[in-house]
Amino acid sequence: MPMGHTATAQAGSGGLTATEHRLANGLRVVLSEDHLTPVAAVCLWYDVGSRHEVKGRTGLAHLFEHLMFQGSGQVKGNGHFELVQGAGGSLNGTTSFERTNYFETMPTHQLELALWLEADRMGSLLAALDDESMENQRDVVKNERRQRYDNVPYGTAFEKLTALVYPEGHPYHHTPIGSMADLDAATLEDARTFFRTYYAPNNAVLSVVGDIDSEQTLAWIEKYFGSIPSHDGKQPPRDGALPETIGEQLREEVREEVPARALMAAYRLPHDGTRECDAADLALTVLGGGESSRLHNRLVRRDRTAVAAGFGLLRLAGAPSLGWLDVKTSGGVEVAQIETAVDEELARFAAEGPTPEEMERAQAQLEREWLDRLGTVAGRADELCRFAVLFGDPQLALTAVQRVLDVTAEEVQAAARVQLHPDNRAVLVYEPVEPAESTDGAAVDETDADTDAHEGADK
């Protein structure tokens, strides 16, 4: 059996442990035993996302996520879903800028089935990939784009802001969904080349968490994954580095058939995996993280100029992260009034910093969110994969909570002062129009950088 090490709980890990192993073909394996409930989560991250795509072939990573559910060498058609759900499990897959992941949660006695299914499509998907499955899933993805981006209010906001914050030619300039034209242009040979390049064991991390026997689990992994050959043709993603701030305010007015005026903005923030990113996360939480936040209190409760106001963080490792502001106006309120109030609150926060009560509340909120993720077998499996793929060390997932709690109020204030100002943002101003007036066929859940596979027959 390949190399591994014993599980020792690290300081700040809450007693959680994980062991790491590597097969001869390069597959990294992370195991974490948790015997509280008789279930096991299997999570497989491939180090490929939309940042690896080239101009003219956007959306291929997401398209391939769907193709992975269209049958493999031993499992035909929709069989992957049928077998997992028939065994009492649940499953799905998602694509983001930086990775594609697949996951199952199974009753413990069905763990071997999940491992066999994932190994079968990693090792033999090309045997089942043909023109029919390609066309089927191309249509599914195009329909997903219509349903989540093009035909819902504010649906293309995230796509528009991403294109503004990350300039033309940057690997994060386009979102994982891809364009209709590029989806139409993708060929079967493109898909086959993509699979050979990225769906190799040495480009993946497999985590298994839950009520498992580590020795038996490793034996199954070696049995089913060990004979899959590695592949050395992958090129590293293009450099995503950018200046710390944009240096000016980028602005676009969108006239669409939407329910209300809206102000949306994206701020360039520190890379994920840094202390500065955790500080920025706390700043956004104080300012716009829920009904106790400053922006909600000012705009929704006090001024009553907005029906919703919030900040969120899209963490990115290979490029600056995004701080996402979303405010929907109340009644006939003009966006300019909202924007003035937002800038007043950001400037005040940058000058004064958070109060002790705000720091305590924000840290408790982020701590709860982290514990919610790490407290489920599926959430912990995903986080172990994330830290292994993006930062090289799955153990970092187990100490993430402590890192948030170590951030000081001065660091939070500094994050706001350096980056939460008008010269470091892209802004969208939505103005409602009647259907006949709409000049932009815009419209996905604004902050959703992942594109999820459809379940069941939609696959």
XYZ file of C-alpha atoms in Angstrom:
459
model
C 0.000 0.000 0.000
C 1.207 3.536 -0.754
C 2.549 5.977 1.761
C 0.451 7.272 4.600
C 0.648 8.659 8.080
C -1.224 8.182 11.302
C -4.008 10.416 12.499
C -3.086 12.841 15.236
C -5.504 15.578 16.265
C -3.925 18.992 15.701
C -4.325 21.936 18.019
C -7.465 23.809 17.076
C -8.928 20.876 15.139
C -11.708 20.155 17.623
C -10.477 16.565 17.876
C -11.040 15.864 14.168
C -8.367 13.801 12.446
C -7.453 12.790 8.912
C -4.848 10.523 7.363
C -3.232 11.012 3.973
C -2.090 8.412 1.461
C -0.961 8.313 -2.152
C -1.331 5.513 -4.691
C 1.470 4.644 -7.086
C -0.465 6.301 -9.936
C -0.524 9.623 -8.079
C -4.053 9.578 -6.634
C -4.099 11.383 -3.283
C -6.373 9.828 -0.654
C -7.585 11.444 2.569
C -9.508 9.431 5.171
C -11.304 10.674 8.274
C -13.090 8.230 10.570
C -16.314 9.348 12.284
C -18.443 6.605 13.827
C -21.336 8.725 15.115
C -23.689 7.651 12.330
C -23.575 4.627 9.977
C -22.889 6.634 6.806
C -19.861 7.415 4.689
C -19.161 10.297 2.295
C -17.039 9.889 -0.817
C -15.746 13.078 -2.423
C -13.535 13.288 -5.503
C -12.013 16.606 -6.588
C -10.384 16.957 -9.997
C -7.975 19.869 -10.327
C -9.791 21.382 -13.302
C -12.269 24.224 -13.580
C -13.136 27.055 -15.888
C -9.768 28.753 -15.226
C -8.127 25.929 -17.201
C -10.213 26.604 -20.308
C -9.063 28.551 -23.348
C -10.852 31.176 -25.399
C -13.384 29.590 -27.741
C -13.870 26.532 -25.543
C -15.423 27.972 -22.401
C -17.901 25.797 -20.528
C -16.076 22.564 -21.321
C -15.310 21.788 -17.652
C -18.991 22.114 -16.758
C -20.115 20.175 -19.839
C -17.787 17.358 -18.853
C -19.189 17.279 -15.349
C -22.519 16.360 -16.950
C -20.918 13.823 -19.275
C -19.521 12.005 -16.230
C -23.100 10.995 -15.367
C -23.906 9.691 -18.862
C -22.445 6.232 -18.473
C -19.033 4.580 -18.282
C -17.466 1.267 -19.224
C -19.516 -0.867 -16.833
C -22.377 1.499 -15.981
C -24.684 2.461 -18.820
C -26.818 5.579 -19.235
C -28.259 6.900 -15.988
C -26.958 3.915 -14.032
C -24.712 5.869 -11.681
C -27.697 7.729 -10.219
C -29.862 4.617 -10.175
C -27.307 2.490 -8.328
C -26.484 5.110 -5.686
C -30.083 6.093 -5.023
C -31.190 2.456 -5.073
C -28.649 1.792 -2.327
C -30.090 4.588 -0.179
C -27.452 7.174 -1.059
C -27.382 10.682 -2.481
C -25.011 12.209 -5.022
C -24.204 15.074 -7.339
C -21.363 17.035 -8.907
C -20.442 20.703 -9.337
C -18.033 22.829 -11.356
C -16.350 26.049 -10.285
C -13.528 28.294 -11.473
C -10.945 26.089 -9.746
C -12.188 22.509 -9.594
C -14.788 19.924 -10.534
C -16.093 17.665 -7.771
C -18.244 14.559 -7.491
C -19.698 13.211 -4.271
C -21.844 10.485 -2.766
C -23.123 9.921 0.768
C -23.916 6.256 1.365
C -24.936 3.870 4.119
C -21.666 2.489 5.412
C -22.264 -0.999 4.005
C -22.574 0.518 0.505
C -19.254 2.370 0.571
C -17.561 -0.133 -1.721
C -20.224 0.491 -4.381
C -19.550 4.241 -4.371
C -15.802 3.716 -4.708
C -16.287 1.262 -7.574
C -18.602 3.679 -9.396
C -16.168 6.584 -9.135
C -13.253 4.425 -10.240
C -15.201 3.023 -13.165
C -15.922 6.411 -14.675
C -12.411 7.706 -13.960
C -10.933 4.681 -15.690
C -13.403 3.909 -18.469
C -15.594 6.881 -19.331
C -14.107 7.147 -22.824
C -15.527 3.706 -23.611
C -19.043 5.144 -23.287
C -18.526 8.697 -24.571
C -20.136 9.072 -27.991
C -21.928 11.626 -30.152
C -25.326 10.799 -28.659
C -24.292 11.449 -25.052
C -22.370 14.546 -26.153
C -25.406 16.069 -27.856
C -27.699 15.085 -25.009
C -25.633 16.830 -22.367
C -24.800 19.798 -24.570
C -28.552 20.487 -24.725
C -28.922 19.981 -20.953
C -26.172 22.496 -20.205
C -27.566 25.043 -22.661
C -30.958 24.682 -21.029
C -29.352 25.132 -17.599
C -27.833 28.370 -18.827
C -31.241 29.586 -19.962
C -32.910 28.620 -16.682
C -30.262 29.943 -14.285
C -28.656 32.832 -16.169
C -30.507 34.133 -19.172
C -34.172 33.886 -18.198
C -34.289 34.915 -14.535
C -34.140 38.418 -13.038
C -30.604 39.661 -12.356
C -29.357 36.294 -13.654
C -26.283 37.461 -15.531
C -25.137 39.881 -12.809
C -22.401 37.562 -11.574
C -21.198 36.918 -15.119
C -21.102 40.647 -15.899
C -19.246 41.585 -12.722
C -16.723 38.781 -13.160
C -15.967 40.030 -16.664
C -15.393 43.537 -15.280
C -13.237 42.612 -12.273
C -11.078 40.118 -14.202
C -9.981 41.734 -17.488
C -10.153 40.193 -20.957
C -7.661 37.340 -21.240
C -7.608 36.633 -17.498
C -8.374 32.969 -16.649
C -11.291 34.040 -14.410
C -12.796 36.468 -16.936
C -15.507 33.944 -17.888
C -17.717 31.944 -15.532
C -18.001 28.120 -15.447
C -21.309 28.029 -17.336
C -19.612 29.079 -20.598
C -21.192 30.757 -23.607
C -23.825 29.345 -25.936
C -21.474 29.765 -28.913
C -18.647 27.859 -27.225
C -20.996 25.084 -26.098
C -22.156 24.707 -29.709
C -18.561 24.654 -30.933
C -17.337 21.901 -28.572
C -16.632 18.643 -30.405
C -16.511 15.040 -29.282
C -12.744 15.079 -29.774
C -12.510 18.193 -27.558
C -14.290 16.244 -24.822
C -12.065 13.195 -25.232
C -8.904 15.306 -25.077
C -10.239 17.122 -22.012
C -10.889 13.824 -20.236
C -7.455 12.376 -21.018
C -5.762 15.549 -19.808
C -7.614 16.248 -16.579
C -9.485 13.133 -15.427
C -6.392 11.251 -14.375
C -5.661 9.915 -10.883
C -2.600 12.143 -10.478
C -4.857 15.178 -11.011
C -7.374 14.195 -8.321
C -7.914 13.951 -4.570
C -10.266 11.348 -3.104
C -11.576 11.793 0.429
C -13.695 9.321 2.387
C -15.227 10.428 5.688
C -17.532 8.712 8.114
C -18.191 5.326 9.678
C -15.345 3.581 7.882
C -12.598 1.098 8.546
C -9.553 2.907 7.157
C -7.608 -0.250 6.349
C -10.492 -1.821 4.450
C -11.287 1.459 2.697
C -7.688 1.823 1.512
C -7.757 -1.753 0.240
C -10.882 -1.023 -1.825
C -9.347 2.191 -3.175
C -6.196 0.354 -4.213
C -8.296 -2.408 -5.796
C -10.494 -0.123 -7.896
C -8.305 2.934 -8.565
C -4.809 1.486 -8.422
C -4.693 0.180 -12.007
C -5.872 3.453 -13.642
C -2.868 4.982 -15.441
C -1.637 8.479 -14.666
C -1.365 11.201 -17.313
C 1.339 13.864 -17.602
C -0.080 16.145 -20.315
C -1.738 18.754 -18.090
C -0.578 22.333 -18.380
C -0.745 24.547 -15.276
C -3.511 27.162 -15.277
C -2.622 30.598 -16.557
C -1.417 33.097 -13.976
C -4.354 34.750 -12.199
C -2.338 37.414 -10.368
C -3.684 40.978 -10.430
C -2.929 44.220 -8.558
C -4.285 44.392 -5.012
C -6.991 46.842 -6.070
C -8.668 47.700 -9.367
C -7.578 51.349 -9.141
C -10.842 52.816 -10.404
C -14.563 52.263 -10.270
C -15.920 50.237 -13.193
C -19.575 50.831 -13.879
C -22.362 49.509 -16.078
C -26.087 50.240 -16.211
C -28.336 47.290 -17.026
C -31.834 47.989 -18.303
C -33.870 44.812 -17.928
C -37.251 43.459 -16.986
C -36.480 43.054 -13.249
C -38.745 43.443 -10.186
C -36.880 46.404 -8.671
C -33.885 48.666 -9.018
C -30.737 47.065 -7.689
C -27.172 47.952 -6.812
C -24.686 45.128 -7.198
C -20.950 45.434 -6.837
C -17.865 43.230 -6.723
C -14.756 44.231 -4.747
C -11.334 42.698 -5.365
C -10.181 40.990 -2.131
C -7.203 38.859 -0.977
C -6.620 35.320 -2.185
C -8.202 32.456 -0.285
C -5.905 30.698 2.152
C -4.473 33.927 3.573
C -5.015 35.628 6.911
C -5.986 38.745 4.966
C -8.832 36.842 3.287
C -10.156 35.727 6.673
C -10.014 39.359 7.847
C -11.935 40.469 4.759
C -14.513 37.747 5.403
C -15.084 39.111 8.898
C -15.367 42.663 7.557
C -18.030 41.613 5.049
C -19.873 39.719 7.799
C -20.020 42.781 10.043
C -21.099 44.978 7.141
C -23.528 42.717 5.345
C -23.766 39.258 6.866
C -27.388 38.912 7.912
C -30.039 40.964 9.684
C -27.710 42.200 12.429
C -25.263 43.683 9.908
C -24.608 47.391 9.435
C -25.986 47.594 5.909
C -29.186 45.743 6.785
C -29.711 47.952 9.825
C -29.078 51.138 7.842
C -30.855 50.422 4.553
C -33.634 48.000 5.474
C -34.497 48.836 9.086
C -33.620 52.507 9.514
C -33.861 54.201 6.104
C -36.295 51.665 4.622
C -34.764 52.317 1.220
C -34.036 48.642 0.506
C -35.853 45.342 0.908
C -32.599 43.359 1.034
C -28.950 44.280 1.557
C -26.022 41.953 2.061
C -22.375 41.167 1.447
C -20.874 37.799 0.566
C -17.412 36.432 -0.175
C -16.412 34.234 -3.087
C -13.102 32.730 -1.988
C -10.632 32.093 -4.808
C -7.141 30.639 -4.506
C -5.723 31.305 -7.975
C -6.909 34.900 -8.290
C -8.126 37.687 -6.012
C -11.330 36.761 -4.206
C -14.577 38.670 -4.741
C -16.593 40.576 -2.174
C -20.154 40.616 -3.476
C -22.593 43.414 -2.572
C -26.293 42.970 -3.405
C -28.940 45.574 -2.571
C -32.528 45.529 -3.875
C -34.285 48.878 -3.552
C -37.635 49.574 -1.928
C -40.430 51.188 -3.934
C -39.262 54.038 -6.140
C -35.959 54.665 -4.336
C -33.147 55.682 -6.683
C -29.949 53.647 -6.728
C -27.880 56.807 -6.186
C -29.438 57.192 -2.717
C -28.569 53.592 -1.862
C -25.021 53.969 -3.142
C -24.413 57.081 -1.058
C -25.562 55.290 2.094
C -23.425 52.222 1.322
C -20.321 54.359 0.835
C -21.001 56.225 4.079
C -21.177 52.948 5.989
C -18.027 51.570 4.354
C -16.095 54.761 5.060
C -17.253 54.832 8.684
C -16.243 51.207 9.152
C -12.835 51.814 7.573
C -12.271 54.780 9.891
C -13.535 53.217 13.128
C -13.291 49.456 12.661
C -15.635 46.920 14.233
C -16.852 47.197 17.801
C -15.938 44.371 20.214
C -19.552 43.171 20.033
C -19.468 43.119 16.236
C -16.201 41.177 16.220
C -17.581 38.621 18.643
C -20.779 38.230 16.639
C -19.004 37.968 13.264
C -16.472 35.432 14.509
C -19.247 33.380 16.082
C -21.179 33.473 12.812
C -18.218 32.285 10.731
C -17.285 29.724 13.381
C -20.801 28.282 13.220
C -20.667 28.137 9.406
C -17.341 26.296 9.520
C -18.524 23.875 12.192
C -21.672 23.197 10.176
C -19.498 22.167 7.220
C -17.008 20.130 9.209
C -19.738 18.560 11.350
C -21.249 16.569 8.475
C -19.390 13.766 6.746
C -20.133 15.233 3.315
C -19.052 18.737 4.293
C -15.831 17.524 5.887
C -15.002 15.336 2.877
C -15.437 18.330 0.585
C -13.283 20.627 2.732
C -10.505 18.026 3.005
C -10.452 17.799 -0.789
C -10.530 21.586 -1.164
C -7.521 22.210 1.031
C -5.622 19.321 -0.548
C -6.229 20.480 -4.129
C -5.934 24.242 -3.687
C -3.385 24.504 -0.859
C -1.619 21.146 -0.832
C -2.558 20.235 2.742
C -5.934 18.714 3.714
C -5.087 19.113 7.411
C -5.655 22.875 7.043
C -9.395 22.178 6.852
C -9.395 20.959 10.433
C -7.878 24.167 11.847
C -9.792 26.716 9.735
C -12.052 27.714 12.634
C -9.133 28.688 14.838
C -7.614 30.809 12.096
C -10.816 32.866 11.880
C -10.887 33.301 15.662
C -7.246 34.489 15.667
C -7.932 37.494 13.400
C -7.876 40.841 15.223
C -10.195 43.837 14.946
C -7.262 45.883 13.623
C -6.790 43.427 10.753
C -10.495 43.592 9.930
C -10.390 47.386 9.870
C -7.286 47.307 7.649
C -9.029 45.007 5.177
C -11.903 47.488 4.869
C -9.626 50.497 4.605
C -7.465 48.984 1.846
C -10.111 47.346 -0.303
C -13.701 48.310 0.512
C -13.799 51.655 -1.297
C -15.174 52.906 -4.641
C -11.853 52.692 -6.530
C -11.779 48.931 -5.992
C -15.100 47.801 -7.325
C -17.167 47.000 -10.368
C -20.762 48.224 -10.151
C -23.973 47.169 -11.854
C -26.988 49.454 -11.618
C -30.233 47.721 -12.566
C -33.042 49.867 -13.945
C -36.374 48.072 -14.565
C -38.001 48.384 -17.997
C -41.163 47.117 -19.593
C -40.724 43.839 -21.548
C -40.652 45.555 -24.943
C -37.944 47.972 -23.763
C -35.462 45.362 -22.559
C -32.125 45.936 -24.268
C -30.157 43.128 -22.695
C -31.128 39.473 -22.703
C -29.571 39.145 -19.318
C -30.445 37.218 -16.459
C -28.192 32.508 -12.255
C -28.220 32.921 -8.708
C -25.972 35.972 -8.601
C -23.321 34.651 -6.253
C -23.318 31.038 -7.419
C -19.928 30.320 -8.928
C -20.590 26.572 -8.948
C -22.681 24.912 -11.621
C -24.431 21.830 -10.323
C -25.291 18.646 -12.154
C -28.995 17.935 -12.549
C -30.177 14.824 -10.826
C -31.978 11.765 -12.125
C -33.359 11.683 -15.648
C -32.149 15.204 -16.344
C -28.620 13.892 -16.466
